[in-house]
Tab-separated table of C-alpha atoms and ligand atoms in Angstrom:
chain	number	residue	atom	x	y	z
A	89	UNK	CA	113.761	91.784	-3.006
A	90	UNK	CA	116.080	89.109	-4.340
A	91	UNK	CA	114.343	87.619	-7.385
A	92	UNK	CA	115.408	84.458	-9.187
A	93	UNK	CA	114.299	84.714	-12.827
A	94	UNK	CA	114.394	81.548	-14.929
A	95	UNK	CA	114.249	82.167	-18.679
A	96	UNK	CA	115.720	85.626	-18.289
A	97	UNK	CA	117.193	85.734	-21.812
A	98	UNK	CA	113.915	84.995	-23.590
A	99	UNK	CA	111.352	87.330	-25.116
A	100	UNK	CA	109.164	87.418	-22.004
A	101	UNK	CA	112.005	86.857	-19.539
A	102	UNK	CA	114.118	89.767	-20.786
A	103	UNK	CA	111.163	92.156	-20.565
A	104	UNK	CA	110.399	90.847	-17.085
A	105	UNK	CA	114.025	91.338	-16.036
A	106	UNK	CA	113.793	94.969	-17.154
A	107	UNK	CA	110.483	95.502	-15.344
A	108	UNK	CA	111.672	93.979	-12.072
A	109	UNK	CA	115.271	95.168	-12.285
A	110	UNK	CA	114.551	98.764	-11.302
A	111	UNK	CA	113.262	97.827	-7.849
A	112	UNK	CA	114.751	94.421	-7.132
A	113	UNK	CA	117.946	92.420	-7.342
A	114	UNK	CA	117.256	90.066	-10.228
A	115	UNK	CA	119.335	86.914	-10.686
A	116	UNK	CA	118.982	85.995	-14.368
A	117	UNK	CA	119.114	82.283	-15.088
A	118	UNK	CA	118.811	80.030	-18.130
A	119	UNK	CA	120.709	77.092	-19.607
A	120	UNK	CA	123.246	79.516	-21.087
A	121	UNK	CA	123.525	82.332	-18.507
A	122	UNK	CA	126.327	82.836	-15.954
A	123	UNK	CA	124.225	81.126	-13.297
A	124	UNK	CA	122.732	78.168	-15.120
A	125	UNK	CA	119.845	75.767	-14.735
A	126	UNK	CA	118.144	73.217	-16.913
A	127	UNK	CA	114.702	73.165	-15.382
A	128	UNK	CA	113.925	69.784	-16.951
A	129	UNK	CA	116.455	68.294	-14.495
A	130	UNK	CA	115.606	68.082	-10.799
A	131	UNK	CA	119.310	67.771	-9.991
A	132	UNK	CA	120.069	70.950	-11.914
A	133	UNK	CA	117.331	72.794	-9.990
A	134	UNK	CA	118.752	71.560	-6.673
A	135	UNK	CA	122.197	72.752	-7.735
A	136	UNK	CA	120.797	76.179	-8.659
A	137	UNK	CA	119.107	76.710	-5.282
A	138	UNK	CA	122.218	75.534	-3.451
A	139	UNK	CA	124.314	77.989	-5.483
A	140	UNK	CA	122.211	81.118	-5.006
A	141	UNK	CA	120.921	80.622	-1.454
A	142	UNK	CA	117.642	82.059	-0.207
A	143	UNK	CA	115.501	84.342	-2.363
A	144	UNK	CA	112.312	86.348	-1.935
A	145	UNK	CA	110.756	85.467	-5.261
A	146	UNK	CA	111.095	82.799	-7.934
A	147	UNK	CA	109.810	83.836	-11.354
A	148	UNK	CA	109.710	81.500	-14.336
A	149	UNK	CA	109.402	82.622	-17.956
A	150	UNK	CA	110.667	79.399	-19.519
A	151	UNK	CA	109.389	76.055	-20.686
A	152	UNK	CA	107.904	74.671	-23.840
A	153	UNK	CA	105.844	71.837	-25.253
A	154	UNK	CA	105.762	70.270	-28.723
A	155	UNK	CA	103.289	71.609	-31.273
A	156	UNK	CA	101.841	68.496	-32.939
A	157	UNK	CA	98.420	67.770	-34.388
A	158	UNK	CA	96.338	65.553	-32.119
A	159	UNK	CA	96.077	62.698	-34.609
A	160	UNK	CA	99.859	62.640	-35.009
A	161	UNK	CA	100.762	63.216	-31.350
A	162	UNK	CA	102.403	60.378	-29.469
A	163	UNK	CA	102.561	59.630	-25.772
A	164	UNK	CA	106.199	60.670	-25.951
A	165	UNK	CA	105.202	64.100	-27.293
A	166	UNK	CA	102.918	64.606	-24.311
A	167	UNK	CA	105.598	63.305	-21.938
A	168	UNK	CA	108.026	65.858	-23.384
A	169	UNK	CA	105.589	68.669	-22.605
A	170	UNK	CA	104.935	67.305	-19.141
A	171	UNK	CA	108.649	66.960	-18.349
A	172	UNK	CA	109.562	70.385	-19.659
A	173	UNK	CA	107.069	73.196	-18.991
A	174	UNK	CA	104.798	71.427	-16.473
A	175	UNK	CA	107.180	69.257	-14.472
A	176	UNK	CA	110.028	71.748	-14.698
A	177	UNK	CA	107.983	74.525	-13.133
A	178	UNK	CA	106.429	72.248	-10.512
A	179	UNK	CA	109.940	71.136	-9.555
A	180	UNK	CA	111.027	74.774	-9.263
A	181	UNK	CA	108.305	75.096	-6.607
A	182	UNK	CA	108.744	71.775	-4.817
A	183	UNK	CA	112.518	72.038	-4.637
A	184	UNK	CA	112.478	75.779	-4.016
A	185	UNK	CA	110.075	75.855	-1.082
A	186	UNK	CA	112.816	75.742	1.531
A	187	UNK	CA	114.866	78.368	-0.308
A	188	UNK	CA	112.153	81.058	-0.434
A	189	UNK	CA	111.915	83.480	2.468
A	190	UNK	CA	108.787	83.910	4.591
A	191	UNK	CA	106.182	85.931	2.680
A	192	UNK	CA	107.958	85.258	-0.612
A	193	UNK	CA	106.416	84.129	-3.879
A	194	UNK	CA	106.532	81.887	-6.917
A	195	UNK	CA	105.229	83.084	-10.291
A	196	UNK	CA	104.904	80.564	-13.121
A	197	UNK	CA	104.188	80.998	-16.830
A	198	UNK	CA	101.242	79.351	-18.589
A	199	UNK	CA	99.439	80.785	-21.631
A	200	UNK	CA	96.205	81.430	-23.500
A	201	UNK	CA	96.078	77.862	-24.810
A	202	UNK	CA	94.815	76.713	-21.412
A	203	UNK	CA	91.438	78.114	-22.502
A	204	UNK	CA	91.605	78.949	-26.218
A	205	UNK	CA	92.582	76.036	-28.484
A	206	UNK	CA	94.620	76.266	-31.678
A	207	UNK	CA	95.550	73.567	-34.177
A	208	UNK	CA	98.569	71.554	-32.931
A	209	UNK	CA	98.229	73.091	-29.457
A	210	UNK	CA	96.702	70.249	-27.424
A	211	UNK	CA	99.918	69.458	-25.538
A	212	UNK	CA	100.450	73.119	-24.596
A	213	UNK	CA	96.774	73.419	-23.633
A	214	UNK	CA	97.086	70.404	-21.332
A	215	UNK	CA	100.314	71.650	-19.785
A	216	UNK	CA	99.016	75.206	-19.252
A	217	UNK	CA	95.750	73.984	-17.761
A	218	UNK	CA	97.628	71.659	-15.440
A	219	UNK	CA	99.862	74.467	-14.255
A	220	UNK	CA	96.923	76.759	-13.557
A	221	UNK	CA	95.233	74.029	-11.506
A	222	UNK	CA	98.511	73.384	-9.692
A	223	UNK	CA	98.715	77.058	-8.748
A	224	UNK	CA	95.208	76.997	-7.258
A	225	UNK	CA	95.910	73.868	-5.234
A	226	UNK	CA	99.449	74.747	-4.183
A	227	UNK	CA	98.407	78.204	-2.983
A	228	UNK	CA	96.133	76.571	-0.421
A	229	UNK	CA	99.032	74.597	1.060
A	230	UNK	CA	101.893	77.085	0.849
A	231	UNK	CA	103.742	77.453	4.157
A	232	UNK	CA	105.095	80.622	5.836
A	233	UNK	CA	102.940	83.075	3.904
A	234	UNK	CA	104.506	82.160	0.589
A	235	UNK	CA	102.314	83.026	-2.407
A	236	UNK	CA	102.052	81.388	-5.822
A	237	UNK	CA	100.517	82.741	-9.040
A	238	UNK	CA	100.665	82.198	-12.793
A	239	UNK	CA	100.918	84.612	-15.717
A	240	UNK	CA	98.922	83.512	-18.761
A	241	UNK	CA	99.584	85.682	-21.831
A	242	UNK	CA	98.067	85.468	-25.250
A	243	UNK	CA	100.574	85.494	-28.095
A	244	UNK	CA	103.119	88.278	-27.679
A	245	UNK	CA	103.642	90.954	-30.346
A	246	UNK	CA	107.406	90.447	-30.322
A	247	UNK	CA	106.906	86.696	-30.935
A	248	UNK	CA	104.599	87.083	-33.934
A	249	UNK	CA	107.362	86.327	-36.485
A	250	UNK	CA	107.857	82.992	-34.704
A	251	UNK	CA	104.329	82.056	-33.595
A	252	UNK	CA	101.986	84.290	-35.607
A	253	UNK	CA	100.871	81.586	-38.048
A	254	UNK	CA	99.837	79.360	-35.127
A	255	UNK	CA	97.487	82.080	-33.812
A	256	UNK	CA	95.290	83.218	-36.732
A	257	UNK	CA	93.020	86.073	-35.700
A	258	UNK	CA	94.496	86.406	-32.222
A	259	UNK	CA	95.333	89.982	-31.237
A	260	UNK	CA	98.909	89.957	-29.862
A	261	UNK	CA	99.860	91.733	-26.663
A	262	UNK	CA	103.027	93.836	-26.122
A	263	UNK	CA	105.557	91.953	-24.048
A	264	UNK	CA	105.702	94.859	-21.572
A	265	UNK	CA	102.128	94.005	-20.545
A	266	UNK	CA	103.223	90.465	-19.719
A	267	UNK	CA	106.115	91.821	-17.664
A	268	UNK	CA	103.690	94.023	-15.715
A	269	UNK	CA	101.725	90.932	-14.674
A	270	UNK	CA	104.912	89.407	-13.261
A	271	UNK	CA	105.561	92.619	-11.319
A	272	UNK	CA	102.022	92.513	-9.977
A	273	UNK	CA	102.485	88.930	-8.810
A	274	UNK	CA	105.860	89.575	-7.153
A	275	UNK	CA	104.920	92.857	-5.463
A	276	UNK	CA	101.203	92.292	-4.823
A	277	UNK	CA	99.180	90.228	-2.385
A	278	UNK	CA	97.404	87.755	-4.674
A	279	UNK	CA	97.849	84.022	-4.350
A	280	UNK	CA	96.410	81.129	-6.326
A	281	UNK	CA	95.698	83.588	-9.126
A	282	UNK	CA	96.268	83.352	-12.869
A	283	UNK	CA	96.794	86.750	-14.500
A	284	UNK	CA	95.389	86.624	-18.029
A	285	UNK	CA	97.255	89.083	-20.216
A	286	UNK	CA	95.767	90.304	-23.478
A	287	UNK	CA	92.630	88.158	-23.509
B	224	LIG	N1	106.067	84.255	-26.639
B	224	LIG	C1	104.750	84.148	-26.590
B	224	LIG	O1	103.989	84.667	-27.456
B	224	LIG	C2	104.124	83.388	-25.464
B	224	LIG	C3	102.735	83.495	-25.238
B	224	LIG	C4	102.166	82.787	-24.183
B	224	LIG	C5	102.972	81.989	-23.377
B	224	LIG	N2	104.311	81.906	-23.630
B	224	LIG	C6	105.128	81.061	-22.769
B	224	LIG	O2	106.104	81.873	-22.171
B	224	LIG	C7	107.284	81.108	-21.939
B	224	LIG	C8	108.467	81.878	-22.518
B	224	LIG	O3	108.213	82.140	-23.877
B	224	LIG	P1	109.225	83.027	-24.736
B	224	LIG	O4	108.588	83.225	-26.061
B	224	LIG	O5	109.677	84.213	-23.953
B	224	LIG	O6	110.421	81.979	-24.900
B	224	LIG	P2	111.879	82.218	-25.505
B	224	LIG	O7	112.029	83.572	-26.073
B	224	LIG	O8	112.158	81.025	-26.353
B	224	LIG	O9	112.806	82.161	-24.195
B	224	LIG	C9	112.871	81.007	-23.403
B	224	LIG	C10	113.780	81.287	-22.222
B	224	LIG	O10	113.824	80.133	-21.386
B	224	LIG	C11	115.154	79.615	-21.327
B	224	LIG	N3	115.024	78.153	-21.290
B	224	LIG	C12	114.549	77.353	-22.252
B	224	LIG	N4	114.556	76.069	-21.834
B	224	LIG	C13	115.071	76.088	-20.577
B	224	LIG	C14	115.349	75.079	-19.625
B	224	LIG	N5	115.131	73.767	-19.885
B	224	LIG	N6	115.862	75.439	-18.418
B	224	LIG	C15	116.090	76.740	-18.148
B	224	LIG	N7	115.853	77.752	-19.006
B	224	LIG	C16	115.351	77.420	-20.223
B	224	LIG	C17	115.856	80.174	-22.566
B	224	LIG	O11	117.251	80.333	-22.421
B	224	LIG	P3	118.293	79.148	-22.779
B	224	LIG	O12	117.970	78.677	-24.161
B	224	LIG	O13	119.628	79.807	-22.617
B	224	LIG	O14	118.077	78.097	-21.739
B	224	LIG	C18	115.216	81.566	-22.615
B	224	LIG	O15	115.817	82.404	-21.643
B	224	LIG	C19	107.040	79.738	-22.562
B	224	LIG	O16	106.616	78.858	-21.539
B	224	LIG	C20	105.890	80.000	-23.512
B	224	LIG	O17	105.086	78.838	-23.699
B	224	LIG	C21	104.895	82.582	-24.647
């Protein structure tokens, strides 16, 4: 399969590229890779799809949202999260529909915060929950046998130096387990499913 992987240079994306790379032709994409996209820009996404042509799978391991305490959070903070991780991934689907082959798939990234709150995590929780609901609804309307799923990891072992203090008492999961969930989504038959990894 020809797999477009957004966020391929990141902690989760690089592991996913390794996991998929043995069996598939992976096109690694980020804002700084050879083939580039800024998924916060609809125009940039259109340019990406025009550049690479049709694919069998679109996998996203990118997107973020601000970590701000609820009493300090502004509407702009929420808008930033919506524009980036939520809107960016929804646009990858909306604008990619006509570039994915029959029977192909989309796999998005969400995260444990959709269900398990942490301090300063309300924007990420909202974004992740929205994405998981989008996946359920979009799966029901996907044309041509195209599937859509989400991967929802808890905090990743390899990211503990960066995020560990945000997740007190959470047991981290090896990034290879997250990559396996992406493989399962791309190669399996599920649709409308969120794969919880490590929780
Ligand atoms: N790490 C964890 O513990 C964990 C746990 C649960 C969920 N998640 C979620 O998993 C996703 C990836 O996390 P990560 O820790 O692997 O992130 P990361 O290491 O920071 O990597 C992010 C990747 O996305 C790319 N990227 C960032 N902004 C982009 C944009 N606007 N357009 C296109 N590409 C962009 C980055 O490359 P460039 O900078 O070159 O663009 C990089 O390849 C995030 O949505 C995160 O919320 C992470």
